[in-house]
Coordinates of C-alpha atoms and ligand atoms in Angstrom, one line a residue:
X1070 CA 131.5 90.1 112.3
X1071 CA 128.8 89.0 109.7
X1072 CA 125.3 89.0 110.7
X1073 CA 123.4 86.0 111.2
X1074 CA 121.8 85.7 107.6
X1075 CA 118.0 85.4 108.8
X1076 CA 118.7 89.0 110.1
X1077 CA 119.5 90.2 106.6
X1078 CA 117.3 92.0 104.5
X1079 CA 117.1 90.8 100.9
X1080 CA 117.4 93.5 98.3
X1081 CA 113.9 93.0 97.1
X1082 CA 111.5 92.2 99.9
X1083 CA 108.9 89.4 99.8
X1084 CA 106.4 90.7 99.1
X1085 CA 103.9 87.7 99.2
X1086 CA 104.1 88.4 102.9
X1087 CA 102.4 91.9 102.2
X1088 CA 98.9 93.5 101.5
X1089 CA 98.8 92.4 97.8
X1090 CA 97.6 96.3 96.9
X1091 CA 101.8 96.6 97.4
X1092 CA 102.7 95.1 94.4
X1093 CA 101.1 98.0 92.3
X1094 CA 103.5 100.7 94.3
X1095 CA 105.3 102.5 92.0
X1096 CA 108.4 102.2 93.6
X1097 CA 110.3 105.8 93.7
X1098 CA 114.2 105.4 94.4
X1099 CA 114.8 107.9 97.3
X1100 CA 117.4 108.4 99.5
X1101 CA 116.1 106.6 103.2
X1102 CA 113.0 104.8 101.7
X1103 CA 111.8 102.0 103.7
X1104 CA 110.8 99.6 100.9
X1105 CA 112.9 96.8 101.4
X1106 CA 112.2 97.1 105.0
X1107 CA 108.3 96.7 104.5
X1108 CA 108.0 93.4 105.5
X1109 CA 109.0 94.1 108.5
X1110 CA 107.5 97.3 109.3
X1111 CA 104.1 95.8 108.3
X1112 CA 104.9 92.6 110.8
X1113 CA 105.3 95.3 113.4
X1114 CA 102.3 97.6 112.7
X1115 CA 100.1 94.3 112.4
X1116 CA 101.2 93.7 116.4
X1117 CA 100.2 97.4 116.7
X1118 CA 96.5 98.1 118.0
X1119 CA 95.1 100.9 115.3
X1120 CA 92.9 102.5 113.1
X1121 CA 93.8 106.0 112.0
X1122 CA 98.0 106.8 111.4
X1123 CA 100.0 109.8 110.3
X1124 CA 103.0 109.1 108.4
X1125 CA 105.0 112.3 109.2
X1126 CA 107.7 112.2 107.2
X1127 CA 106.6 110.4 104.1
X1128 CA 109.0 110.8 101.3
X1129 CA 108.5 107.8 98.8
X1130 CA 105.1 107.3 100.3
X1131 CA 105.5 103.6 100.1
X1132 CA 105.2 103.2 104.0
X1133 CA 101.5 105.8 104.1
X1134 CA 100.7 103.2 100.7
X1135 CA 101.3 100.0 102.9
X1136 CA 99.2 101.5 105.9
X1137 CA 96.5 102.6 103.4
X1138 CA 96.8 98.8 102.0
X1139 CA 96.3 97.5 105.4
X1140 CA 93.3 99.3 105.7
X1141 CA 93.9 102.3 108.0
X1142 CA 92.6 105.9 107.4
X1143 CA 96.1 107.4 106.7
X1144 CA 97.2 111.1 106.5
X1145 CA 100.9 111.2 104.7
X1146 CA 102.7 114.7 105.4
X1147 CA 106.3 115.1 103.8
X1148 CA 107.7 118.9 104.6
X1149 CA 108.9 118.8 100.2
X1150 CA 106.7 119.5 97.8
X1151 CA 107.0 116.4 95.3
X1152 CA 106.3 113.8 98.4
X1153 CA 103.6 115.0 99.0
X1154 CA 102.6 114.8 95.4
X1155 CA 103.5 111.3 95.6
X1156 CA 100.9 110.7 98.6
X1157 CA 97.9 112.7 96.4
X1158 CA 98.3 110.5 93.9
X1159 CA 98.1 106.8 95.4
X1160 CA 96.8 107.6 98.9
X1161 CA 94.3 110.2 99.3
X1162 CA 93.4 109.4 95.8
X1163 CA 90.9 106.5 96.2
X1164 CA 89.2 106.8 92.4
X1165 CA 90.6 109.1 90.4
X1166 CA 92.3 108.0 87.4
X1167 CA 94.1 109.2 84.0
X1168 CA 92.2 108.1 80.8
X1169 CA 93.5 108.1 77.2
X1170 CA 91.7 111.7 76.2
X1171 CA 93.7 113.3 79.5
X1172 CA 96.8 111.4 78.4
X1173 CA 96.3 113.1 74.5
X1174 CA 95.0 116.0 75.8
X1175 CA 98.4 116.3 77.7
X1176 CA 100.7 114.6 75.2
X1177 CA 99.3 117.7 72.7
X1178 CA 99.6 120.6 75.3
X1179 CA 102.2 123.5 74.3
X1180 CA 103.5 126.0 76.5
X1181 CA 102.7 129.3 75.0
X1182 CA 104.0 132.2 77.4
X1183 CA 107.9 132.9 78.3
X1184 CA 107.0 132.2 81.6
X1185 CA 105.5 128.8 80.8
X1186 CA 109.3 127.8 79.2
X1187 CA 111.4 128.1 82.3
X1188 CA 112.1 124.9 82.1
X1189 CA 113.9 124.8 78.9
X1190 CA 115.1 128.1 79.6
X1191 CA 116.6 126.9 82.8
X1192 CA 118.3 123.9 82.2
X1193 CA 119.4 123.8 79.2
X1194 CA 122.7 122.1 79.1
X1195 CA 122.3 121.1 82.5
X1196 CA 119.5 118.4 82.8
X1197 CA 117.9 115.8 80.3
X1198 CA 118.3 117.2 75.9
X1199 CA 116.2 120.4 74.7
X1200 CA 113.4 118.6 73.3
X1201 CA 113.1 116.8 76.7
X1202 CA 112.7 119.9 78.6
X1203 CA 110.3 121.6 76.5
X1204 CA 108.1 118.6 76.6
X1205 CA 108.3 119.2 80.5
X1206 CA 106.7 122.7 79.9
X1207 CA 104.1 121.9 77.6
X1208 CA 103.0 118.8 79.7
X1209 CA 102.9 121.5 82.4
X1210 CA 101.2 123.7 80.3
X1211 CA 98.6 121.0 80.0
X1212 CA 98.5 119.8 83.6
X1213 CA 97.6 123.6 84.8
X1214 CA 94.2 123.6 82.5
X1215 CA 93.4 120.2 84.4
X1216 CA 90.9 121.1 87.3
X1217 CA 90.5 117.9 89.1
X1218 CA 93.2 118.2 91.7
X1219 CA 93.3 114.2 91.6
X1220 CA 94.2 114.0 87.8
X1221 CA 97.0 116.7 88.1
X1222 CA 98.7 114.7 91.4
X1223 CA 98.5 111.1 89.0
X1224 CA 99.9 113.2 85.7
X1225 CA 102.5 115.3 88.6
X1226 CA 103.5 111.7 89.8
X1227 CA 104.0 110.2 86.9
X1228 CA 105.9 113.0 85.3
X1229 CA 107.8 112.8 89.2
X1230 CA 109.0 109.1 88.5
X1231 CA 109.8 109.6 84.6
X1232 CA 112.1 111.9 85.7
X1233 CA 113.8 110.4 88.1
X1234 CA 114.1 107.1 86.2
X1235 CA 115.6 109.0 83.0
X1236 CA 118.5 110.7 85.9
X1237 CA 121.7 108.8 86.0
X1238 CA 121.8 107.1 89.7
X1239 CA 118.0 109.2 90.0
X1240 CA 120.3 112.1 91.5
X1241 CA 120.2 115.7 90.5
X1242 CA 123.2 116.8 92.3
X1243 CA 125.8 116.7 88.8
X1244 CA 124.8 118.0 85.3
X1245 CA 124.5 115.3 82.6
X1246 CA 122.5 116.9 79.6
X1247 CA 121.4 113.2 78.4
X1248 CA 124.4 111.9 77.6
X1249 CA 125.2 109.6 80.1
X1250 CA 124.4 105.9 78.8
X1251 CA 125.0 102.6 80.7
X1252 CA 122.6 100.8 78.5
X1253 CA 119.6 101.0 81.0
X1254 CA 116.3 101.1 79.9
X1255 CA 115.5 103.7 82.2
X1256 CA 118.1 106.0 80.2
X1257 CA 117.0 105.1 76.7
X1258 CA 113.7 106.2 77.3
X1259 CA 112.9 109.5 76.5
X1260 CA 111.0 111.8 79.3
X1261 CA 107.8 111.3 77.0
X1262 CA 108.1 108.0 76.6
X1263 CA 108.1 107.1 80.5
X1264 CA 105.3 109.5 81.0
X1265 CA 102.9 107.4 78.9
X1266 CA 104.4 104.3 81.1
X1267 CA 104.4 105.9 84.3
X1268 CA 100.4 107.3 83.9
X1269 CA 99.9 103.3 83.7
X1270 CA 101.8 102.6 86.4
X1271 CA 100.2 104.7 88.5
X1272 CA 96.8 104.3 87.1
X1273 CA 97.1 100.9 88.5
X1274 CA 98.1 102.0 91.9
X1275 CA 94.7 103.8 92.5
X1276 CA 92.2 102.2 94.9
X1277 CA 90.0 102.6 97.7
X1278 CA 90.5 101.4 101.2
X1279 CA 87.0 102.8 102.3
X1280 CA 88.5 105.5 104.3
X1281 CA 89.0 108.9 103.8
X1282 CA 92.7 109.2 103.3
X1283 CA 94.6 112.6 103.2
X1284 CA 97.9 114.4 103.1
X1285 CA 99.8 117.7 103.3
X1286 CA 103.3 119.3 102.4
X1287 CA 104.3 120.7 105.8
X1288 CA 107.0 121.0 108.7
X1289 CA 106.1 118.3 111.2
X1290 CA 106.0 120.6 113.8
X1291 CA 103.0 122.2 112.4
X1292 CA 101.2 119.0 112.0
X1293 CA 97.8 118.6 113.6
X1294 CA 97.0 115.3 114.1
X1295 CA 95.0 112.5 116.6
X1296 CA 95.7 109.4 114.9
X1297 CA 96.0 106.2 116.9
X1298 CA 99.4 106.1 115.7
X1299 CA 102.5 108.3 114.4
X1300 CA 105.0 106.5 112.5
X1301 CA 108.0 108.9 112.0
X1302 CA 111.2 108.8 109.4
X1303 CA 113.1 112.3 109.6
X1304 CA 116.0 112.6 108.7
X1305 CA 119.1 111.8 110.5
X1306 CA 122.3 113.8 111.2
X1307 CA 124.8 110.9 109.3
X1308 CA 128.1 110.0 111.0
X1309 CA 129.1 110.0 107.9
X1310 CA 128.6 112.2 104.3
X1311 CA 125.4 114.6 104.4
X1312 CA 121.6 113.8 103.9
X1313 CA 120.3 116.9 102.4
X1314 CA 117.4 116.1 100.5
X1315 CA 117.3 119.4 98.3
X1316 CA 120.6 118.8 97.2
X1317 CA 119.9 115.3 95.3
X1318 CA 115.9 115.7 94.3
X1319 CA 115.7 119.7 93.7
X1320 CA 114.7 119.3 90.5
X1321 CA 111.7 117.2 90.9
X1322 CA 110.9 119.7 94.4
X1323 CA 110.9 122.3 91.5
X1324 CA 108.8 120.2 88.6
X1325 CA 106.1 119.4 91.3
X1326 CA 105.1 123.0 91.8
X1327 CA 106.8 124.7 88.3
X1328 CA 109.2 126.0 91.0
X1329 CA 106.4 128.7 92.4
X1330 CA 107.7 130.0 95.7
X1331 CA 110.9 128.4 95.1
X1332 CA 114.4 130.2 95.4
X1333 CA 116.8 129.3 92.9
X1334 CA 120.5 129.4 93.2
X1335 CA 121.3 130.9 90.0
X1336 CA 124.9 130.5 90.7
X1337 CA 124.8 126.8 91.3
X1338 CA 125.9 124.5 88.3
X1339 CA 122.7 122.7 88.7
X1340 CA 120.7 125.7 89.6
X1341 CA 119.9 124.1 93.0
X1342 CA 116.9 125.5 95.4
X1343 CA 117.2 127.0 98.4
X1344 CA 118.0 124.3 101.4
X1345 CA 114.8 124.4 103.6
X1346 CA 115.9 124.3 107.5
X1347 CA 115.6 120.7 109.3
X1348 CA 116.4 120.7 113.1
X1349 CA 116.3 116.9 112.3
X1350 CA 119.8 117.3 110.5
X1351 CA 122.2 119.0 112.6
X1352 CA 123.6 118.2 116.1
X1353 CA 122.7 120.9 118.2
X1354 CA 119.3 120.9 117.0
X1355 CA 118.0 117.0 116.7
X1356 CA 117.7 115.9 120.5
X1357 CA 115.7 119.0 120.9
X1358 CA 114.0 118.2 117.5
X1359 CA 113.1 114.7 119.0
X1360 CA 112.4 115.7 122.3
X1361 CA 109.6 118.1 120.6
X1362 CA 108.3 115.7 118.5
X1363 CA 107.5 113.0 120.8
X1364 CA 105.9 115.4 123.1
X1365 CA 103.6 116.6 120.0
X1366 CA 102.2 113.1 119.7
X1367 CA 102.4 112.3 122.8
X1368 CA 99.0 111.2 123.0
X1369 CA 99.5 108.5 119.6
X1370 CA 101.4 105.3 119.8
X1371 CA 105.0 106.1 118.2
X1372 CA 106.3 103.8 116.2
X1373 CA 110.1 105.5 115.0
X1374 CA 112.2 104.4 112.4
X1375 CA 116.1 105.0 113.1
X1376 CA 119.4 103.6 112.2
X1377 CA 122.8 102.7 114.1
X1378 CA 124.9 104.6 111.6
X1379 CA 123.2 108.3 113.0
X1380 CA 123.1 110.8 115.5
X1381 CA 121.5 110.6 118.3
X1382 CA 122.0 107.2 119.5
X1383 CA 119.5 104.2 120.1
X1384 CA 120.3 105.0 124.1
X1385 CA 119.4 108.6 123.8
X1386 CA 116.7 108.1 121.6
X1387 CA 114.9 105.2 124.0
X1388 CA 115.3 108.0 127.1
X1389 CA 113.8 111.0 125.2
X1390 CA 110.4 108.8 124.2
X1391 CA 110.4 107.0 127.5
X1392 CA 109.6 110.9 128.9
X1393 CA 106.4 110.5 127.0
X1394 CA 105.3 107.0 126.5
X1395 CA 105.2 104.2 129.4
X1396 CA 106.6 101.7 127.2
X1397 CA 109.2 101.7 124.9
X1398 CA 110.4 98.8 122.8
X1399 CA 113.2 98.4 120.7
X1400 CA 112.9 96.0 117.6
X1401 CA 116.3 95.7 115.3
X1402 CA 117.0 94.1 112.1
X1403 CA 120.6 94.0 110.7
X1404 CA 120.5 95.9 107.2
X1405 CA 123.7 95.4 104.9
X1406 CA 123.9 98.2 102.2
X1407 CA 124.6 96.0 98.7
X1408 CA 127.1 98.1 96.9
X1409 CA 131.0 98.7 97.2
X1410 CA 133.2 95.7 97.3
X1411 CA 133.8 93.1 100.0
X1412 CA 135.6 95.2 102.6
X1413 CA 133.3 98.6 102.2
X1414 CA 130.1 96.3 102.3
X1415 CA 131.5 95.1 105.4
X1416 CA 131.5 98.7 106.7
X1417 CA 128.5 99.0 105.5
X1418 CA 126.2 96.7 108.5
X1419 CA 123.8 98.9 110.1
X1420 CA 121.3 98.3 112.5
X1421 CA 118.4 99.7 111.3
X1422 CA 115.4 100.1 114.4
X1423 CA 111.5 100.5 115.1
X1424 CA 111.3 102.3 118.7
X1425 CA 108.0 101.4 119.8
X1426 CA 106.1 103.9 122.2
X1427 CA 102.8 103.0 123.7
Ligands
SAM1881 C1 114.0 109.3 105.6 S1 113.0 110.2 104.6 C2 111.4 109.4 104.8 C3 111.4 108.1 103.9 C4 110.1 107.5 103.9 N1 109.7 106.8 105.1 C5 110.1 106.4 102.8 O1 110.0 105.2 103.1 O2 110.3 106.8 101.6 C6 112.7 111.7 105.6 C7 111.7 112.7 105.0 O3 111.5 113.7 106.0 C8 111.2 114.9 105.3 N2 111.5 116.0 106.3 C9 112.6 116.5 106.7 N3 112.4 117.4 107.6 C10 111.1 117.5 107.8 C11 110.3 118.3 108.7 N4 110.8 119.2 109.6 N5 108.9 118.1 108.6 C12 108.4 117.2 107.8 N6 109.1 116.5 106.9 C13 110.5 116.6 107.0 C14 112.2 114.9 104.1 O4 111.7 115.7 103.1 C15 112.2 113.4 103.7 O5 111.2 113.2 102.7

């Protein structure tokens, strides 16, 4: 049956109806970002009596950027390495900026040591062309002489996006040594080329809110937190496929942190990472997940973010936070994926929710 069409999201929200700081997000295409759904999610936070909020499973950022836009202190926490990245740069970073000398000083770095060229070393043939991926090590040559933590998370960002917007589809998950063209922009580029774009871009995004904003790479369950509110965006178990982060974005977990502490499978085409442990993404751990996590905020308002098409169900879900919270309220909005023809974009109506505790 087709939705009613007010209950559709458009594929690019309106964003006159947001904080105009917004228009200056870098958008980052990842896998269960709530951008086109910000509208919505602001609407529902602007009902929402607060002034601190933890965004605990951040990922793009864009929802701890529209809570810092509205003027809330904000502390972002993604349990990856390259969110949380994201989140330095244009959330607990109120000032901080790249000028031309750190963009020449970077543009001119070289990588020196063998262990400064694992990059090149390590995907060659796999991602991007050679020259590409020894301009990855010496820009990260450069970044590590950069002291101000601030600097290195805008030059770490903007290195993030480049890379992502030079990836066919912005996945990791098949080898394309630079070959694949559709005639995109984003794919003519080279990596150096974007960087010089994307230190711009998120040059721009940098402002203050007044508050002392903040963020951490960490598993929820070791977040510390007593903001007013907790909005919360794991992962879900899909009915459908898989939703392993690692898998599509290892590359740019790796570039955020030169792949320090990171476990490589050397036997993987695309010399994949490690898969960290979610209880968020497997059956007969996620009701026990939830269960754990509304109890840890228990003392916030909860505002969860969840979709028809996953595992637990709305039902379940609505029980579990109701064991913590007086109130809970539902709030749905029909979401239609926009690819596939006719009959799989019919399929492909969810209900996408915001279950409200307070
Ligand atoms: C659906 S995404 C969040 C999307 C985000 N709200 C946005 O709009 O871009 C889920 C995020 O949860 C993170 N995550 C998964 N398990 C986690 C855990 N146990 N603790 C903290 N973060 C976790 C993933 O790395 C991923 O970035």
């Amino acid at each position: 049956m087709k939705p009613p069409v007010d209950l559709q999201i458009p594929l690019i929200p309106d964003t006159t109806v947001l904080p105009p700081a917004l228009e200056f997000f870098p958008r980052f295409r990842y896998m269960g970002s709530k951008f086109r759904l910000l509208p919505w999610i602001h609407q529902t936070f602007q009902d929402l009596d607060f002034e601190t909020a933890t965004d605990a499973f951040s990922g793009s950022g864009v929802v701890s950027f529209l809570l810092k836009a509205m003027g809330k202190q904000v502390r972002a926490n993604d349990s990856l390495a390259f969110p949380s990245v994201l989140t330095a740069a244009t959330v607990a970073n109120s000032a901080t900026k790249l000028d031309a000398a750190d963009v020449e000083f970077l543009l001119t770095s070289k990588a020196r040591t063998p262990a400064e060229c694992f990059i090149r070393r390590t995907f060659d043939g796999i991602f991007y062309t050679p020259a590409e991926l020894s301009f990855l090590d010496d820009l990260w040559a450069g970044i590590r002489e950069i002291d101000s933590p601030f600097k290195r998370a805008v030059a770490l960002a903007a290195i993030l996006r480049s890379a992502i917007k030079r990836q066919p589809r912005g996945l990791f998950t098949v080898s394309d040594p630079g070959r694949y063209q559709d005639g995109r922009r984003d794919l003519q580029l080279t990596l150096r080329e974007h960087f010089i774009e994307q230190v711009a871009s998120y040059n721009a995004a940098v402002f203050s809110n007044g508050k002392r904003n903040s963020c951490t790479c960490g598993d929820v369950s070791e977040l510390k937190t007593g903001s007013d509110l907790v909005y919360m965006d794991p992962p879900y178990v899909p009915l459908a496929d898989d939703n392993c982060y690692i898998k599509r974005y290892h590359f740019l977990e790796g570039l955020a942190c030169y792949w320090e502490g990171k476990e490589i499978m050397m036997t993987s085409k695309v010399r994949k990472i490690v898969k960290p442990f979610t209880p968020f993404s497997y059956r007969s751990t996620a009701i026990d997940a939830f269960d754990r996590l509304f109890g840890q905020f228990a003392d916030s308002t909860l505002v969860l973010s969840y979709s028809s098409n996953a595992f637990p169900d709305l039902a379940t879900l609505r029980k579990l936070m109701g064991r913590y919270k007086r109130s809970v309220e539902v709030l749905e909005k029909t979401h239609r994926y926009h690819f596939g023809t006719h009959q799989a974009a019919k399929r492909n109506v969810v209900q996408e929710y915001l279950i409200i505790g307070t």
